[in-house]
Tab-separated table of N, CA, C and O in Angstrom:
chain	number	residue	atom	x	y	z
A	248	MET	N	-41.723	-188.066	-43.178
A	248	MET	CA	-40.928	-186.847	-42.754
A	248	MET	C	-39.564	-187.115	-43.435
A	248	MET	O	-38.760	-187.264	-44.000
A	249	ALA	N	-39.593	-185.039	-43.295
A	249	ALA	CA	-37.714	-184.348	-44.079
A	249	ALA	C	-36.639	-185.186	-43.180
A	249	ALA	O	-36.956	-185.044	-42.072
A	250	ASP	N	-35.860	-185.251	-43.799
A	250	ASP	CA	-34.490	-185.746	-43.448
A	250	ASP	C	-34.010	-184.555	-43.629
A	250	ASP	O	-33.042	-184.315	-44.285
A	251	LEU	N	-33.654	-183.794	-42.275
A	251	LEU	CA	-32.931	-182.779	-42.047
A	251	LEU	C	-31.443	-183.207	-41.775
A	251	LEU	O	-31.093	-181.696	-41.966
A	252	ALA	N	-31.160	-184.257	-41.327
A	252	ALA	CA	-29.944	-184.350	-40.663
A	252	ALA	C	-28.661	-184.065	-41.446
A	252	ALA	O	-27.455	-183.516	-41.379
A	253	SER	N	-29.124	-184.177	-43.087
A	253	SER	CA	-28.131	-183.781	-44.078
A	253	SER	C	-28.226	-182.256	-44.506
A	253	SER	O	-28.241	-182.070	-45.973
A	254	THR	N	-28.835	-181.958	-43.736
A	254	THR	CA	-28.720	-179.931	-44.178
A	254	THR	C	-27.695	-179.411	-45.114
A	254	THR	O	-28.090	-179.276	-45.974
A	255	PRO	N	-26.484	-179.331	-44.613
A	255	PRO	CA	-25.789	-178.449	-45.308
A	255	PRO	C	-24.690	-179.309	-45.607
A	255	PRO	O	-24.379	-180.686	-45.358
A	256	THR	N	-24.061	-179.414	-46.344
A	256	THR	CA	-22.428	-180.035	-47.070
A	256	THR	C	-21.596	-179.422	-45.809
A	256	THR	O	-19.944	-179.948	-46.358
A	257	LEU	N	-21.744	-178.671	-44.777
A	257	LEU	CA	-20.650	-178.536	-44.316
A	257	LEU	C	-20.727	-179.597	-42.925
A	257	LEU	O	-21.373	-180.399	-42.489
A	258	LEU	N	-19.383	-179.457	-42.475
A	258	LEU	CA	-19.274	-180.567	-40.983
A	258	LEU	C	-19.981	-180.442	-39.672
A	258	LEU	O	-20.059	-179.398	-39.552
A	259	ARG	N	-20.462	-181.352	-39.336
A	259	ARG	CA	-20.906	-181.186	-38.075
A	259	ARG	C	-20.119	-180.881	-36.831
A	259	ARG	O	-19.082	-180.998	-37.038
A	260	THR	N	-20.735	-180.000	-35.959
A	260	THR	CA	-20.104	-179.148	-34.843
A	260	THR	C	-20.571	-179.852	-33.449
A	260	THR	O	-21.948	-179.992	-33.506
A	261	THR	N	-19.702	-179.862	-32.560
A	261	THR	CA	-20.284	-180.692	-31.110
A	261	THR	C	-20.512	-179.048	-30.313
A	261	THR	O	-21.041	-179.233	-29.332
A	262	GLU	N	-19.818	-178.265	-30.869
A	262	GLU	CA	-19.697	-176.550	-30.040
A	262	GLU	C	-20.840	-175.935	-30.361
A	262	GLU	O	-21.284	-175.455	-31.194
A	263	SER	N	-21.732	-175.495	-29.171
A	263	SER	CA	-23.079	-174.453	-29.308
A	263	SER	C	-22.876	-173.064	-29.168
A	263	SER	O	-21.837	-172.964	-28.134
A	264	LEU	N	-22.821	-172.299	-29.854
A	264	LEU	CA	-22.642	-171.298	-30.199
A	264	LEU	C	-24.269	-170.120	-29.017
A	264	LEU	O	-24.311	-169.013	-29.091
A	265	ILE	N	-25.261	-170.927	-30.124
A	265	ILE	CA	-26.277	-170.191	-29.788
A	265	ILE	C	-26.850	-170.793	-28.380
A	265	ILE	O	-26.818	-171.968	-28.128
A	266	ASP	N	-27.464	-170.035	-27.638
A	266	ASP	CA	-28.098	-170.428	-26.149
A	266	ASP	C	-29.396	-170.521	-26.454
A	266	ASP	O	-30.520	-169.642	-26.567
A	267	ARG	N	-29.568	-171.915	-26.205
A	267	ARG	CA	-31.077	-172.364	-26.752
A	267	ARG	C	-32.224	-171.800	-25.341
A	267	ARG	O	-33.312	-171.953	-25.824
A	268	THR	N	-31.938	-171.073	-24.818
A	268	THR	CA	-32.874	-170.416	-23.684
A	268	THR	C	-33.037	-169.148	-24.023
A	268	THR	O	-34.259	-168.631	-23.574
A	269	GLN	N	-32.770	-168.600	-25.040
A	269	GLN	CA	-32.735	-167.438	-25.573
A	269	GLN	C	-33.428	-167.088	-27.235
A	269	GLN	O	-32.901	-166.035	-27.908
A	270	LEU	N	-33.960	-168.390	-27.903
A	270	LEU	CA	-34.166	-168.327	-29.033
A	270	LEU	C	-35.494	-167.024	-29.419
A	270	LEU	O	-35.066	-166.543	-30.677
A	271	ASP	N	-35.861	-166.749	-28.368
A	271	ASP	CA	-36.921	-165.460	-28.738
A	271	ASP	C	-35.970	-164.450	-28.996
A	271	ASP	O	-36.497	-163.310	-29.104
A	272	GLY	N	-34.936	-164.429	-28.231
A	272	GLY	CA	-34.286	-163.318	-28.249
A	272	GLY	C	-33.137	-163.141	-28.994
A	272	GLY	O	-32.091	-161.959	-29.353
A	273	ILE	N	-32.409	-163.738	-30.031
A	273	ILE	CA	-31.683	-163.949	-30.587
A	273	ILE	C	-32.154	-164.005	-32.474
A	273	ILE	O	-33.006	-164.551	-32.928
A	274	VAL	N	-31.581	-162.801	-33.525
A	274	VAL	CA	-31.610	-162.787	-34.566
A	274	VAL	C	-30.141	-163.227	-35.193
A	274	VAL	O	-29.131	-162.996	-34.696
A	275	LEU	N	-30.493	-163.691	-36.365
A	275	LEU	CA	-29.536	-164.306	-37.352
A	275	LEU	C	-29.445	-163.229	-38.670
A	275	LEU	O	-29.991	-162.916	-39.131
A	276	ARG	N	-28.062	-162.766	-38.999
A	276	ARG	CA	-27.779	-162.106	-40.026
A	276	ARG	C	-26.794	-162.667	-41.088
A	276	ARG	O	-25.653	-162.902	-40.222
A	277	SER	N	-26.546	-162.574	-42.088
A	277	SER	CA	-25.631	-163.212	-43.300
A	277	SER	C	-24.696	-161.953	-42.644
A	277	SER	O	-24.567	-160.601	-42.531
A	278	SER	N	-23.368	-162.663	-43.072
A	278	SER	CA	-22.182	-161.442	-42.848
A	278	SER	C	-21.915	-160.695	-44.008
A	278	SER	O	-22.758	-161.181	-44.946
A	279	PRO	N	-21.628	-159.446	-44.127
A	279	PRO	CA	-21.541	-158.674	-45.487
A	279	PRO	C	-20.906	-159.200	-46.393
A	279	PRO	O	-21.201	-158.927	-47.335
A	280	ASP	N	-19.983	-160.144	-45.913
A	280	ASP	CA	-18.551	-160.634	-46.838
A	280	ASP	C	-19.220	-161.875	-47.748
A	280	ASP	O	-18.710	-162.361	-48.728
A	281	VAL	N	-20.608	-162.399	-47.628
A	281	VAL	CA	-20.832	-163.302	-48.164
A	281	VAL	C	-22.044	-163.020	-49.403
A	281	VAL	O	-22.940	-162.172	-48.691
A	282	GLN	N	-21.970	-163.591	-50.400
A	282	GLN	CA	-23.170	-163.213	-51.725
A	282	GLN	C	-23.619	-164.882	-51.795
A	282	GLN	O	-22.992	-165.530	-51.560
A	283	ASP	N	-25.193	-164.929	-51.951
A	283	ASP	CA	-25.757	-166.151	-52.238
A	283	ASP	C	-26.246	-165.986	-53.301
A	283	ASP	O	-26.844	-165.176	-54.292
A	284	THR	N	-27.217	-167.191	-53.565
A	284	THR	CA	-27.832	-167.633	-55.231
A	284	THR	C	-28.285	-168.783	-54.966
A	284	THR	O	-27.963	-169.590	-53.919
A	285	THR	N	-29.525	-168.685	-55.087
A	285	THR	CA	-30.501	-170.127	-54.832
A	285	THR	C	-30.790	-170.408	-55.883
A	285	THR	O	-31.350	-169.853	-57.239
A	286	MET	N	-30.604	-171.563	-56.651
A	286	MET	CA	-31.103	-172.571	-57.935
A	286	MET	C	-31.257	-173.807	-57.568
A	286	MET	O	-31.017	-174.645	-56.914
A	287	ASP	N	-32.689	-173.978	-58.206
A	287	ASP	CA	-33.314	-175.241	-58.103
A	287	ASP	C	-33.304	-175.519	-56.549
A	287	ASP	O	-33.101	-176.490	-55.983
A	288	GLY	N	-33.719	-174.731	-55.459
A	288	GLY	CA	-34.085	-175.042	-54.299
A	288	GLY	C	-32.909	-175.076	-53.330
A	288	GLY	O	-32.818	-175.195	-52.150
A	289	GLU	N	-31.537	-175.082	-53.837
A	289	GLU	CA	-30.567	-174.926	-53.029
A	289	GLU	C	-29.541	-173.806	-53.120
A	289	GLU	O	-29.914	-172.913	-53.877
A	290	THR	N	-28.936	-173.695	-52.473
A	290	THR	CA	-28.541	-172.162	-52.307
A	290	THR	C	-27.095	-172.158	-52.049
A	290	THR	O	-26.502	-173.152	-51.522
A	291	VAL	N	-26.277	-171.392	-53.000
A	291	VAL	CA	-24.677	-171.368	-52.866
A	291	VAL	C	-24.210	-170.053	-52.103
A	291	VAL	O	-24.710	-169.049	-52.923
A	292	LEU	N	-23.572	-170.456	-51.298
A	292	LEU	CA	-22.979	-169.440	-50.680
A	292	LEU	C	-21.295	-168.975	-51.110
A	292	LEU	O	-20.708	-170.000	-51.579
A	293	LEU	N	-20.831	-167.885	-51.097
A	293	LEU	CA	-19.666	-167.311	-51.406
A	293	LEU	C	-18.916	-166.244	-50.349
A	293	LEU	O	-19.685	-165.107	-50.432
A	294	ASP	N	-18.193	-166.861	-49.784
A	294	ASP	CA	-17.512	-166.128	-48.611
A	294	ASP	C	-16.454	-165.366	-49.527
A	294	ASP	O	-15.766	-165.761	-49.854
A	295	LEU	N	-16.518	-163.883	-49.578
A	295	LEU	CA	-15.861	-163.067	-50.557
A	295	LEU	C	-14.268	-162.644	-49.933
A	295	LEU	O	-13.408	-162.786	-50.731
A	296	SER	N	-14.637	-162.999	-48.284
A	296	SER	CA	-13.097	-162.747	-47.356
A	296	SER	C	-12.508	-164.151	-47.727
A	296	SER	O	-10.735	-164.026	-47.575
A	297	THR	N	-12.875	-165.253	-48.000
A	297	THR	CA	-11.904	-166.280	-48.306
A	297	THR	C	-11.954	-166.831	-49.874
A	297	THR	O	-11.103	-167.830	-49.794
A	298	GLY	N	-12.991	-166.691	-50.513
A	298	GLY	CA	-12.857	-167.259	-51.776
A	298	GLY	C	-13.614	-168.988	-51.587
A	298	GLY	O	-13.658	-169.255	-52.476
A	299	ARG	N	-13.873	-169.102	-50.230
A	299	ARG	CA	-14.913	-170.636	-50.025
A	299	ARG	C	-15.992	-170.475	-50.400
A	299	ARG	O	-17.074	-169.263	-50.163
A	300	TYR	N	-16.626	-171.607	-51.308
A	300	TYR	CA	-18.156	-171.954	-51.597
A	300	TYR	C	-18.577	-172.666	-51.017
A	300	TYR	O	-17.992	-173.507	-50.257
A	301	TYR	N	-19.908	-172.567	-50.509
A	301	TYR	CA	-20.905	-173.467	-49.609
A	301	TYR	C	-22.310	-173.686	-50.035
A	301	TYR	O	-22.373	-173.113	-51.025
A	302	THR	N	-22.563	-175.213	-49.839
A	302	THR	CA	-23.955	-175.492	-50.534
A	302	THR	C	-25.089	-175.987	-49.539
A	302	THR	O	-24.717	-176.917	-48.983
A	303	LEU	N	-25.985	-175.147	-49.367
A	303	LEU	CA	-27.394	-175.345	-48.467
A	303	LEU	C	-28.049	-176.115	-49.275
A	303	LEU	O	-28.873	-175.697	-50.561
A	304	ASN	N	-28.993	-177.412	-48.747
A	304	ASN	CA	-30.009	-177.871	-49.624
A	304	ASN	C	-31.171	-177.103	-49.014
A	304	ASN	O	-31.100	-175.548	-48.748
A	305	ARG	N	-32.376	-177.878	-49.701
A	305	ARG	CA	-33.706	-177.265	-49.358
A	305	ARG	C	-33.832	-176.249	-48.029
A	305	ARG	O	-34.330	-175.117	-47.844
A	306	LEU	N	-33.404	-177.254	-47.138
A	306	LEU	CA	-33.829	-176.919	-45.620
A	306	LEU	C	-32.909	-175.611	-45.622
A	306	LEU	O	-33.241	-174.622	-44.758
A	307	GLY	N	-31.716	-176.046	-45.415
A	307	GLY	CA	-30.763	-174.783	-45.504
A	307	GLY	C	-30.893	-173.638	-46.128
A	307	GLY	O	-30.687	-172.680	-45.726
A	308	SER	N	-31.688	-173.762	-47.270
A	308	SER	CA	-31.882	-172.849	-48.053
A	308	SER	C	-33.063	-171.738	-47.096
A	308	SER	O	-33.208	-170.553	-47.180
A	309	VAL	N	-34.080	-172.636	-46.561
A	309	VAL	CA	-34.886	-172.082	-46.173
A	309	VAL	C	-34.800	-171.253	-44.845
A	309	VAL	O	-34.949	-169.841	-44.266
A	310	ILE	N	-33.768	-171.876	-44.236
A	310	ILE	CA	-33.314	-171.098	-43.026
A	310	ILE	C	-32.405	-169.873	-43.501
A	310	ILE	O	-32.569	-168.854	-42.884
A	311	TRP	N	-31.419	-170.193	-44.550
A	311	TRP	CA	-30.390	-168.685	-44.797
A	311	TRP	C	-31.610	-167.600	-45.297
A	311	TRP	O	-31.097	-166.279	-45.239
A	312	GLU	N	-32.827	-167.811	-46.045
A	312	GLU	CA	-33.281	-166.945	-46.455
A	312	GLU	C	-34.196	-166.193	-45.042
A	312	GLU	O	-34.516	-164.728	-45.508
A	313	HIS	N	-34.383	-166.906	-44.481
A	313	HIS	CA	-34.919	-165.858	-42.949
A	313	HIS	C	-33.567	-165.183	-41.805
A	313	HIS	O	-33.974	-164.822	-41.450
A	314	CYS	N	-32.162	-165.306	-42.238
A	314	CYS	CA	-31.069	-164.687	-41.954
A	314	CYS	C	-31.064	-163.288	-42.347
A	314	CYS	O	-29.865	-163.249	-42.869
A	315	THR	N	-31.787	-162.456	-41.921
A	315	THR	CA	-32.070	-160.957	-42.591
A	315	THR	C	-31.961	-160.177	-41.215
A	315	THR	O	-31.659	-158.695	-41.809
A	316	GLY	N	-31.633	-160.478	-40.036
A	316	GLY	CA	-31.506	-159.897	-38.736
A	316	GLY	C	-32.936	-159.240	-38.288
A	316	GLY	O	-32.922	-158.547	-37.752
A	317	GLN	N	-33.970	-160.362	-39.393
A	317	GLN	CA	-35.510	-159.523	-38.508
A	317	GLN	C	-36.016	-160.653	-37.745
A	317	GLN	O	-36.820	-160.272	-37.237
A	318	SER	N	-35.795	-161.804	-38.178
A	318	SER	CA	-36.372	-162.925	-37.468
A	318	SER	C	-35.583	-163.422	-36.560
A	318	SER	O	-34.466	-164.378	-36.627
A	319	THR	N	-36.417	-163.719	-35.533
A	319	THR	CA	-35.506	-164.838	-34.480
A	319	THR	C	-35.223	-166.112	-34.699
A	319	THR	O	-36.211	-166.517	-35.956
A	320	ILE	N	-34.593	-166.554	-33.979
A	320	ILE	CA	-34.544	-168.512	-34.028
A	320	ILE	C	-36.074	-169.006	-33.980
A	320	ILE	O	-36.262	-169.851	-34.539
A	321	ALA	N	-36.654	-168.369	-33.009
A	321	ALA	CA	-38.206	-169.116	-32.764
A	321	ALA	C	-38.918	-168.759	-34.131
A	321	ALA	O	-39.581	-169.858	-34.677
A	322	ASP	N	-38.410	-167.862	-34.605
A	322	ASP	CA	-39.516	-167.373	-36.013
A	322	ASP	C	-38.871	-168.152	-36.847
A	322	ASP	O	-39.896	-168.656	-37.841
A	323	ILE	N	-37.854	-168.571	-37.233
A	323	ILE	CA	-37.097	-169.355	-38.123
A	323	ILE	C	-37.512	-170.827	-37.997
A	323	ILE	O	-38.152	-171.589	-38.608
A	324	HIS	N	-37.528	-171.305	-36.874
A	324	HIS	CA	-38.128	-172.742	-36.145
A	324	HIS	C	-39.305	-172.778	-36.798
A	324	HIS	O	-39.833	-173.760	-37.312
A	325	ALA	N	-40.382	-171.835	-36.412
A	325	ALA	CA	-41.632	-172.189	-36.988
A	325	ALA	C	-41.701	-172.134	-38.121
A	325	ALA	O	-42.690	-172.882	-39.108
A	326	ALA	N	-41.233	-171.409	-39.216
A	326	ALA	CA	-41.090	-171.633	-40.264
A	326	ALA	C	-40.787	-172.751	-40.786
A	326	ALA	O	-41.587	-172.954	-41.697
A	327	ILE	N	-39.865	-173.187	-40.073
A	327	ILE	CA	-39.338	-174.627	-40.690
A	327	ILE	C	-40.276	-175.683	-40.582
A	327	ILE	O	-40.770	-176.293	-41.289
A	328	CYS	N	-40.735	-175.669	-39.432
A	328	CYS	CA	-41.687	-176.630	-38.559
A	328	CYS	C	-43.355	-176.010	-39.590
A	328	CYS	O	-44.146	-177.205	-39.856
A	329	ASP	N	-43.652	-175.283	-40.265
A	329	ASP	CA	-44.760	-174.873	-41.442
A	329	ASP	C	-44.661	-175.718	-42.527
A	329	ASP	O	-45.194	-175.811	-43.164
A	330	ARG	N	-43.101	-175.353	-42.994
A	330	ARG	CA	-42.754	-175.896	-44.267
A	330	ARG	C	-42.824	-177.234	-44.538
A	330	ARG	O	-42.699	-177.672	-45.690
A	331	PHE	N	-41.913	-178.093	-43.504
A	331	PHE	CA	-41.675	-179.472	-43.555
A	331	PHE	C	-42.476	-180.370	-42.764
A	331	PHE	O	-42.637	-179.603	-41.464
A	332	ASP	N	-42.778	-181.455	-43.089
A	332	ASP	CA	-43.131	-182.315	-42.039
A	332	ASP	C	-42.175	-183.313	-41.290
A	332	ASP	O	-41.271	-183.834	-41.464
A	333	VAL	N	-42.087	-182.412	-40.138
A	333	VAL	CA	-40.871	-182.837	-39.364
A	333	VAL	C	-41.498	-182.531	-37.686
A	333	VAL	O	-42.488	-181.792	-37.550
A	334	VAL	N	-40.745	-183.386	-37.166
A	334	VAL	CA	-40.919	-183.076	-35.811
A	334	VAL	C	-40.502	-181.951	-34.980
A	334	VAL	O	-39.124	-181.629	-35.411
A	335	PRO	N	-40.867	-180.904	-34.211
A	335	PRO	CA	-40.333	-179.945	-33.944
A	335	PRO	C	-38.884	-179.851	-33.276
A	335	PRO	O	-38.032	-179.044	-33.430
A	336	SER	N	-38.699	-180.758	-32.094
A	336	SER	CA	-37.519	-181.123	-31.887
A	336	SER	C	-36.428	-181.146	-32.937
A	336	SER	O	-35.217	-180.804	-32.412
A	337	ARG	N	-36.535	-182.038	-33.315
A	337	ARG	CA	-35.870	-182.353	-34.602
A	337	ARG	C	-35.391	-180.849	-35.290
A	337	ARG	O	-34.218	-180.838	-35.591
A	338	ALA	N	-36.378	-180.087	-36.028
A	338	ALA	CA	-36.398	-179.325	-36.317
A	338	ALA	C	-35.167	-178.113	-35.967
A	338	ALA	O	-34.379	-177.273	-36.729
A	339	LEU	N	-35.454	-178.128	-34.603
A	339	LEU	CA	-35.063	-177.133	-33.982
A	339	LEU	C	-33.054	-177.487	-33.465
A	339	LEU	O	-32.254	-176.674	-33.852
A	340	ASP	N	-33.546	-179.173	-33.811
A	340	ASP	CA	-31.650	-179.450	-33.497
A	340	ASP	C	-31.037	-179.055	-34.867
A	340	ASP	O	-29.904	-178.280	-34.655
A	341	ASP	N	-31.910	-179.132	-35.470
A	341	ASP	CA	-30.970	-179.202	-36.941
A	341	ASP	C	-31.018	-177.777	-37.401
A	341	ASP	O	-29.698	-177.102	-37.886
A	342	LEU	N	-31.752	-176.616	-37.015
A	342	LEU	CA	-31.751	-175.317	-37.081
A	342	LEU	C	-30.674	-175.011	-36.473
A	342	LEU	O	-29.712	-174.002	-36.792
A	343	VAL	N	-30.197	-175.038	-35.041
A	343	VAL	CA	-29.203	-174.678	-34.023
A	343	VAL	C	-27.777	-175.184	-34.404
A	343	VAL	O	-26.837	-174.395	-34.513
A	344	ASP	N	-27.825	-176.214	-34.892
A	344	ASP	CA	-26.913	-176.718	-35.744
A	344	ASP	C	-26.229	-176.262	-36.844
A	344	ASP	O	-24.710	-176.027	-36.965
A	345	LEU	N	-26.864	-176.090	-37.656
A	345	LEU	CA	-26.607	-175.349	-39.044
A	345	LEU	C	-26.099	-173.800	-38.916
A	345	LEU	O	-25.270	-173.446	-39.118
A	346	ALA	N	-26.968	-172.998	-37.727
A	346	ALA	CA	-26.307	-171.728	-37.321
A	346	ALA	C	-25.444	-171.899	-36.639
A	346	ALA	O	-24.295	-170.938	-37.479
A	347	ASN	N	-25.161	-172.771	-35.751
A	347	ASN	CA	-24.051	-172.597	-35.184
A	347	ASN	C	-22.560	-172.824	-36.230
A	347	ASN	O	-21.655	-172.221	-35.878
A	348	GLU	N	-22.934	-174.049	-36.843
A	348	GLU	CA	-21.802	-173.988	-38.528
A	348	GLU	C	-21.777	-172.893	-39.041
A	348	GLU	O	-20.301	-172.991	-39.255
A	349	LEU	N	-22.520	-172.197	-39.136
A	349	LEU	CA	-22.493	-170.990	-40.382
A	349	LEU	C	-21.925	-169.728	-39.816
A	349	LEU	O	-21.391	-169.328	-39.971
A	350	ILE	N	-22.273	-169.783	-38.337
A	350	ILE	CA	-21.738	-168.708	-37.563
A	350	ILE	C	-19.879	-169.267	-37.174
A	350	ILE	O	-18.926	-168.080	-37.354
A	351	GLN	N	-19.613	-170.434	-37.654
A	351	GLN	CA	-18.189	-170.659	-36.916
A	351	GLN	C	-17.201	-170.647	-38.178
A	351	GLN	O	-16.437	-170.256	-38.119
A	352	GLU	N	-18.345	-170.418	-39.486
A	352	GLU	CA	-17.685	-170.306	-40.798
A	352	GLU	C	-17.505	-168.552	-41.181
A	352	GLU	O	-16.766	-168.250	-42.081
A	353	GLY	N	-18.086	-167.893	-40.522
A	353	GLY	CA	-17.970	-166.780	-40.485
A	353	GLY	C	-19.436	-166.235	-41.414
A	353	GLY	O	-18.973	-164.995	-41.688
A	354	LEU	N	-20.046	-167.141	-42.034
A	354	LEU	CA	-21.055	-166.903	-42.615
A	354	LEU	C	-22.313	-166.057	-42.214
A	354	LEU	O	-23.240	-165.670	-42.620
A	355	LEU	N	-22.725	-166.616	-40.929
A	355	LEU	CA	-23.706	-165.879	-40.239
A	355	LEU	C	-22.920	-165.066	-38.865
A	355	LEU	O	-21.965	-165.680	-38.482
A	356	GLN	N	-23.776	-164.222	-38.637
A	356	GLN	CA	-23.468	-163.312	-36.895
A	356	GLN	C	-24.802	-163.281	-36.543
A	356	GLN	O	-26.316	-163.595	-36.805
A	357	GLN	N	-24.923	-163.669	-34.939
A	357	GLN	CA	-26.074	-163.575	-33.674
A	357	GLN	C	-26.216	-162.393	-33.643
A	357	GLN	O	-25.128	-161.508	-33.319
A	358	GLU	N	-27.302	-161.995	-33.089
A	358	GLU	CA	-27.386	-160.705	-32.316
A	358	GLU	C	-28.647	-160.693	-31.454
A	358	GLU	O	-29.375	-161.200	-31.399
A	359	ARG	N	-28.370	-160.129	-30.181
A	359	ARG	CA	-29.549	-160.248	-29.587
A	359	ARG	C	-30.312	-159.095	-29.762
A	359	ARG	O	-29.687	-158.138	-30.164
A	360	ARG	N	-31.689	-159.128	-29.630
A	360	ARG	CA	-32.654	-158.275	-30.045
A	360	ARG	C	-32.843	-157.555	-28.845
A	360	ARG	O	-32.959	-157.950	-27.624
């Protein structure tokens, strides 16, 4: 199974910004101030408003590519489970953790559908 715990190079947080009871009603969209590029399965993010860089591994890159404002968190979770050999509950935990971190850093925005 894939080890998803080391997804981003961001720090883990205990505060949850995403309501887990609304996974079908929340879509994620990248902030307009963020530029990204993917190389060798990793995504590098540049926050133009702060000048800070972030690196996402393969799992983080898959999550990021689905953050277009079209896919719900439930859709992204399904894509992760299809792509990686992982226990679904672990995949959801890692997805929500990463999304919360990216939201806190101002790299992602969550919207209700």
